[in-house]
Each structure stands twice: as structure tokens, then as C-alpha cells.
XYZ file of C-alpha atoms in Angstrom:
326
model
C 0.000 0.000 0.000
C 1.379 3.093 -0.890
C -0.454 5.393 1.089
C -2.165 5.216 4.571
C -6.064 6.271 5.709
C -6.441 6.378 9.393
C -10.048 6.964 11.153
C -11.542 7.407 14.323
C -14.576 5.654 15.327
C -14.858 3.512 12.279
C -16.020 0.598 13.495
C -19.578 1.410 13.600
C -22.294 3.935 12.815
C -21.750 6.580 10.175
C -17.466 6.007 10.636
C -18.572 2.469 9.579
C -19.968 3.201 6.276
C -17.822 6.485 5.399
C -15.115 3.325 5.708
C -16.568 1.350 3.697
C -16.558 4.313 0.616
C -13.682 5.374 1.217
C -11.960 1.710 1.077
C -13.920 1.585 -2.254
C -12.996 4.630 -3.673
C -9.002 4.289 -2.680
C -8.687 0.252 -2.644
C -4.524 0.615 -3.145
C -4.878 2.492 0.324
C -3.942 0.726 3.618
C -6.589 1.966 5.598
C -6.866 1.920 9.403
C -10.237 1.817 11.924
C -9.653 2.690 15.818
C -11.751 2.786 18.450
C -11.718 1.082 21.612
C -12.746 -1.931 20.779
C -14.054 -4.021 17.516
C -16.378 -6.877 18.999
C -18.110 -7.221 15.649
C -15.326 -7.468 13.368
C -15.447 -4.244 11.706
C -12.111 -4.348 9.405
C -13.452 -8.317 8.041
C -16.605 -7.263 7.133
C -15.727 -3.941 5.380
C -13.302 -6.451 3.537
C -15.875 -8.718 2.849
C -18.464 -5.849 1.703
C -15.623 -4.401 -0.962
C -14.218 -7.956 -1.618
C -10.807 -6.309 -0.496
C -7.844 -6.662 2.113
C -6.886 -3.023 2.699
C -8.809 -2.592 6.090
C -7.706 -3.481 9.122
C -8.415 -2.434 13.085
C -6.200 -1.091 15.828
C -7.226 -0.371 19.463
C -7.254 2.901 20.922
C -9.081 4.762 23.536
C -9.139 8.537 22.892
C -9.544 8.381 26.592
C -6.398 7.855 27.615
C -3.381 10.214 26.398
C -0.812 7.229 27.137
C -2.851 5.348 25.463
C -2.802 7.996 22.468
C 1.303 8.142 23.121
C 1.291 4.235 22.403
C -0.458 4.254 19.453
C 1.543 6.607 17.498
C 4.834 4.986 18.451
C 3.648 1.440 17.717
C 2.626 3.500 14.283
C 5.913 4.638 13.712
C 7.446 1.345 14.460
C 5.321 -0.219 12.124
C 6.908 2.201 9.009
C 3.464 2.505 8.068
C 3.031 4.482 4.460
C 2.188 8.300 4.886
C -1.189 8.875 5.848
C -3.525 10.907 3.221
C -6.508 11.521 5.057
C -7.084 11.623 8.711
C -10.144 11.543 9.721
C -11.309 12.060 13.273
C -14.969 10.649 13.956
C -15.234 9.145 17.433
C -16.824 10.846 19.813
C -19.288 9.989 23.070
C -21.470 11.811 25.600
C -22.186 11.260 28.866
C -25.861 12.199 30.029
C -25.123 11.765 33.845
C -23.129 13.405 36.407
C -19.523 14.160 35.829
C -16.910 11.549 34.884
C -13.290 12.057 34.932
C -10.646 10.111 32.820
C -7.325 8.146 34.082
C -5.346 11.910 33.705
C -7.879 14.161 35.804
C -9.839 15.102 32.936
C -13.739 15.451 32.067
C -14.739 12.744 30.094
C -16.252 13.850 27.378
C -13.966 16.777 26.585
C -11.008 14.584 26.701
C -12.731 11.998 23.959
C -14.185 14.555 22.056
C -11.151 17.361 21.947
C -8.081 15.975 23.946
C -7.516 12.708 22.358
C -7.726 14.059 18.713
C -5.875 16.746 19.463
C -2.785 14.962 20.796
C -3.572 12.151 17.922
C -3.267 14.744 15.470
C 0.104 15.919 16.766
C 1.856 13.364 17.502
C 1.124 12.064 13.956
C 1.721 15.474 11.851
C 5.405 13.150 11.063
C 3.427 10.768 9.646
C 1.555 13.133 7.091
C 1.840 12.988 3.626
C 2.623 15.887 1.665
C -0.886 16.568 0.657
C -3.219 15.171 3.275
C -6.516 16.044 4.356
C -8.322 16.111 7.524
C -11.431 16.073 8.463
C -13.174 16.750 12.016
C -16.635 15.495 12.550
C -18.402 17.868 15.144
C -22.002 18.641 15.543
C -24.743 21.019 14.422
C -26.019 20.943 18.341
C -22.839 22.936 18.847
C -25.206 26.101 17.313
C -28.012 27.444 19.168
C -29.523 28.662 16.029
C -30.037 25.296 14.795
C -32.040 24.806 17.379
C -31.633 20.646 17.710
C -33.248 20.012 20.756
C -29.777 19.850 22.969
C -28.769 22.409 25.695
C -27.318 25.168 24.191
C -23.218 25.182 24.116
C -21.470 27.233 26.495
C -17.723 27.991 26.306
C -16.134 29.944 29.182
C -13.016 28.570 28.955
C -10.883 25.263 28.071
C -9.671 24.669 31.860
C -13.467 25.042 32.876
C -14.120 22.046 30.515
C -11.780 20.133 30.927
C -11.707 20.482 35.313
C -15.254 21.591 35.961
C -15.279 23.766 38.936
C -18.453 25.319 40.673
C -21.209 26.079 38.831
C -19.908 24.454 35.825
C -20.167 20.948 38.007
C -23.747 21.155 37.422
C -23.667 20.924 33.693
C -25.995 18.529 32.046
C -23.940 15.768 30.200
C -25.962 16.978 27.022
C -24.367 20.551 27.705
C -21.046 19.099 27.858
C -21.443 17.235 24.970
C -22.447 20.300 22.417
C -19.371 22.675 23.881
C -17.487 19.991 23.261
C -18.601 20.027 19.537
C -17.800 23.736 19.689
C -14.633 23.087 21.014
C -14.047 21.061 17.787
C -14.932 23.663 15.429
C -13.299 26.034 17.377
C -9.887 23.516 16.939
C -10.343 23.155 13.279
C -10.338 26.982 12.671
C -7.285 27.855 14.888
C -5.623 24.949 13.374
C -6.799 25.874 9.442
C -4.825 29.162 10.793
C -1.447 27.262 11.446
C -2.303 25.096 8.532
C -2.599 28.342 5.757
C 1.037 29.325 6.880
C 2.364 26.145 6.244
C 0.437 26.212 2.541
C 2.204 29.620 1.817
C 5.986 29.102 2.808
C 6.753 26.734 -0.029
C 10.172 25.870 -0.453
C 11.265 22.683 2.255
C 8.493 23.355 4.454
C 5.389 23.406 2.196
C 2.671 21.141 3.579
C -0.292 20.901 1.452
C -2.625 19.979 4.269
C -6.361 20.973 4.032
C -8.852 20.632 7.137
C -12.488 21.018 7.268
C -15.381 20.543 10.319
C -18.500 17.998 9.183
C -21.742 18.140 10.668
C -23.215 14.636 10.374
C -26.922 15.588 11.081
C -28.759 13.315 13.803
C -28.188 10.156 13.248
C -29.942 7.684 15.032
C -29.072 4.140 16.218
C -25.161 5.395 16.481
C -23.012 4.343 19.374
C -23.187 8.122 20.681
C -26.407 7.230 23.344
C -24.124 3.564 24.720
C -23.712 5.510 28.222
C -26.965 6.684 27.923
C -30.155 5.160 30.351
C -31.531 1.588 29.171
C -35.250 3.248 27.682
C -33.446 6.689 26.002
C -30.822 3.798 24.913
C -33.213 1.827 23.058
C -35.209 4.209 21.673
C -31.876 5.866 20.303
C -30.580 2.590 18.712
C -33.857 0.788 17.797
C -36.811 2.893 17.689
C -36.016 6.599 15.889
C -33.753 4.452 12.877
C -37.367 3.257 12.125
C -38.919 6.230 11.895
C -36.383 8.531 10.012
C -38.359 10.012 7.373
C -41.391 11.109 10.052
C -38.375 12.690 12.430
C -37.306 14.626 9.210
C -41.271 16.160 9.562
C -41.939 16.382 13.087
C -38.396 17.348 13.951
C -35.645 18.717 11.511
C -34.882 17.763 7.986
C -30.986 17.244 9.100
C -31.695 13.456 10.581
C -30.243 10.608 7.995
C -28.957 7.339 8.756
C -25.661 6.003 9.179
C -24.966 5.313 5.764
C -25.771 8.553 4.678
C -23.966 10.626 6.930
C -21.057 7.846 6.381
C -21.168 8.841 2.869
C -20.979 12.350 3.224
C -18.178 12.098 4.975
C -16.802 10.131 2.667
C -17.220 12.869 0.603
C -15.855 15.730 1.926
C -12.900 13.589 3.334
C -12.338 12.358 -0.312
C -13.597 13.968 -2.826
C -10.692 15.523 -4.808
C -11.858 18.979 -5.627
C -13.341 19.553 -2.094
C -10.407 18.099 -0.224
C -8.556 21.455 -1.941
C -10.376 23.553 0.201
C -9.326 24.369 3.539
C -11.237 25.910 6.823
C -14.531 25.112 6.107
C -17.911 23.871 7.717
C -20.268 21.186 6.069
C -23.794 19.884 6.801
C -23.281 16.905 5.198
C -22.332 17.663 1.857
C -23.604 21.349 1.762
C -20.671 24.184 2.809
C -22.339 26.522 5.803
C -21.976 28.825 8.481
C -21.400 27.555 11.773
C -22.268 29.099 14.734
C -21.475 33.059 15.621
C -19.776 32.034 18.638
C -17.565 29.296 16.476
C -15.494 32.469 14.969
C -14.190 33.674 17.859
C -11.015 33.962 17.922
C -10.173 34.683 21.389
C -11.786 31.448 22.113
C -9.948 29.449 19.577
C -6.640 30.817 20.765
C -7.645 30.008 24.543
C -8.369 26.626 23.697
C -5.365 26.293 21.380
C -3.289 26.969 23.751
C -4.886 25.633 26.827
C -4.405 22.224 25.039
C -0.538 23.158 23.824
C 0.268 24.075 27.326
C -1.247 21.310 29.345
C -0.911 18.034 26.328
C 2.397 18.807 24.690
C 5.262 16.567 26.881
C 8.546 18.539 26.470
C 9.733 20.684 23.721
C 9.775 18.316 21.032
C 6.277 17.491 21.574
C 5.453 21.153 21.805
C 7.026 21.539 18.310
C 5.149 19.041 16.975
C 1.382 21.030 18.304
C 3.307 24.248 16.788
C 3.842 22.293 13.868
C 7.054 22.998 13.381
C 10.289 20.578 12.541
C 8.220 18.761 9.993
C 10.366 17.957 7.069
């Protein structure tokens, strides 16, 4: 294989079929699936589906940054082929009270933002010269879209990521849209980094695009498995029945998991949108996201915030900089 996909929750729901395009539409690609675990065999049945061999699965919890830290040195060890498109799709919430990971931090935060963010990093090396990246985060991240879910509310990284206070009282669902904002707010102070990188040519010219995907709803997902056992089963086996009278009563952004997999697909693959850079998509559709999303002050704060408190050491702070890549 001459060149290397890697994504993030592809092992089921929407990640699963995006997958399965993408193996289709780059079959000479080694292609990788991670999540934390694969109890259905996601990698052999993809295989099976295209009548391929270019998918296989690793294990990684986003959870756990030395878990993150593992992963990217086994993947260097490995002399994998350059990877071409990145795509980072996992993501969980957590409707209850507060959780913490194994390094002090709020759960869903840490999934959502933290272990992308150091993924990302660690593997900028491991790039190709043109690669692409894609960030799936939400349309509940905008109060103007007005999904249902508590609106997102970004005071400050530290506050999300070590709740104090007030903050302790968050619904789970609250958490869970700021930490879709925190996404977008990522992929625009990185598309920032990324843009200077595209315009020093010479040695150091990276030809690295990024953009932010809003999936829609999509029932019968993994996102509700924390969730209570009725809202669980209504999530996973009731609303995937019913998608077309959700799409009336409800919003017309609500597809299934093949068609949001697909759209991903798209905007991680397809060859003239891959060219541009910075940009938010309803599924396949370019928009706005929300006001607060273009803050700048906010994206800086959480940019660095996550440079100051990830990065181990100065080469690992070079790396978030993203500098010392050739």
C-alpha cells in the first residue's frame, strides 16, 4: 500500500460506512479503523463488503493520552506508508453526572477534543505531503439550529476540561455540544497554522487541508451507549425506524448512518473539495457555523490551553506548533 487512511470511530455507525466508501474509492490504500474496541469485526466485514484486504483495526481509547502516546509509536514502528486523510470521527457523551478520565480530565472533553488533538500531533510526522483532515463535530454545537440539545457554552478550556463550581452542574448533554464547539473552534485555529504552512513553499510546504462535518442526527449510532436503558433503546432501535417522520416532526438534518457515512466520505475524499481548507459542512452542503464558532479569542484560549497542558517537552510542543516537519 502506498499510502495510509487512518479513522476514528470507524467501526460502527456513520465512521462504519464512510469506511466502507472510502476503502472503495481508494482500494490501493492501507486503511486503518480505531476505536476502543471491535467486537463485531469491523475491518473483516468492510473487507468482505468491498471484496478487499486493505482494512484493518487497531485499538485505541481517545480516553487515555498514554494510550494515544502508544499508538503513534507502535505507528511509527510499524513504518506505516504516509497517511492521506485523517479523519477524526469518534466521539461519546455522557448524560449523567460528571466523569473524569485516568489523567484528571472530564470525560467527554477529553474523547471529544483531547484525544484528537494529541492524535493529530503526535502524527503530523506521519503526514503525507498533501493530506486532508477532516473533524466530525455537531450542528447541536449552534443554538440557532435549534436541535433540541442544551445550548453550548464555552467559558473557557480549563473550565471544561476540570469543571469547577457552577460548571459541576452541567448537564452531560451541555457538555457534549461545547465539546462540539470546542471542535470547530480547533479546526479553525488549526486551518490558521495550517494556511502558513500552505504559503511558505520551499522545504516546508505542507499541502494539508482541514475542514469541520456536521453529520446531522443520526440515530441508532453508538453516541447514546452511556446513555439510560429506555433513552438507549429508543436511540438505537426505535427513531432508525422512523427517520423520514423525524425529518417532519423534527428537523430535515436526521439521515442514517450510511448517509452521513457517505458524506463524509465525501468531503474527506472527494478531490476537488479536499482542496479547500477551513470550512464547515452539513453533510455535503458548505455553511456557516455558529457566531460564537469564529471567535477567535476562544480558539486561541483553547489552542493553547491544550498546547500548554498536552504537549510533553519541547519536542512534543514543536510538533502542536507544527514545526520541525520535514
Amino acid at each position: 500500500m502506498s499510502s495510509s487512511i487512518l479513522i476514528t470511530g470507524g467501526t460502527a455507525g456513520l465512521g462504519f460506512h464512510c469506511t466502507v466508501a472510502l476503502a472503495r474509492q481508494y482500494p490501493n490504500h492501507h486503511i486503518t479503523i480505531v476505536s476502543r474496541s471491535d467486537p463485531n469485526d469491523a475491518a473483516g466485514t468492510i473487507n468482505r463488503i468491498t471484496g478487499q484486504n486493505n482494512v484493518r483495526y487497531q485499538r485505541l481509547d481517545l480516553a487515555s493520552l498514554s494510550q494515544v502516546r502508544l499508538f503513534v509509536k507502535k505507528w511509527a514502528e510499524d513504518n506505516n506508508s504516509p497517511i492521506t486523510h485523517l479523519l477524526f470521527n469518534a466521539g461519546l457523551q455522557f448524560p449523567n453526572e460528571v466523569s473524569y478520565t485516568e489523567d484528571g480530565y472530564e470525560k467527554t472533553f477529553a474523547i471529544n477534543h483531547l484525544g484528537h488533538a494529541l492524535l493529530f500531533s503526535l502524527l503530523t510526522p506521519h503526514l503525507a505531503q498533501t493530506a486532508r483532515i477532516v473533524v466530525t463535530a455537531s450542528g447541536t454545537h449552534d443554538p440557532e439550529q435549534k436541535t433540541g440539545m442544551p445550548d453550548a457554552e464555552y467559558t473557557s478550556a480549563e473550565q471544561l476540561a476540570r469543571p469547577t463550581g457552577e460548571s459541576l452542574n452541567l448537564p452531560g448533554r451541555q457538555r457534549y455540544t461545547t465539546s462540539k464547539l470546542a471542535n470547530i473552534l480547533w479546526t479553525y485555529a488549526l486551518e490558521r497554522r495550517l494556511a502558513d504552512l500552505r504559503n511558505r513553499g520551499g522545504t516546508d510546504y505542507k499541502n494539508w487541508t482541514i475542514a469541520a462535518f456536521d453529520p446531522g442526527m443520526v440515530p441508532g449510532t453508538g453516541l447514546a451507549r452511556d446513555a439510560g436503558g429506555l433513552m438507549k433503546f429508543v436511540w438505537t432501535y426505535v427513531l432508525p425506524r422512523v427517520l423520514p417522520l423525524l425529518r417532519l416532526l423534527v428537523m430535515p438534518n436526521i439521515h442514517s448512518a450510511e448517509e452521513s457515512g457517505q458524506s463524509l466520505a465525501w468531503v474527506a475524499g472527494d478531490a476537488e473539495v479536499a482542496k479547500k481548507s477551513g470550512l464547515y459542512y452539513e453533510g455535503t452542503e458548505e455553511i456557516k457555523s455558529s457566531k460564537e464558532s469564529y471567535s477567535k479569542e476562544k480558539q486561541e484560549d483553547l489552542w493553547e490551553w491544550t498546547v500548554r497542558n498536552l504537549a510533553g517537552g519541547l519536542e512534543e510542543k514543536a510538533l502542536f506548533e507544527l514545526k520541525g516537519l520535514n
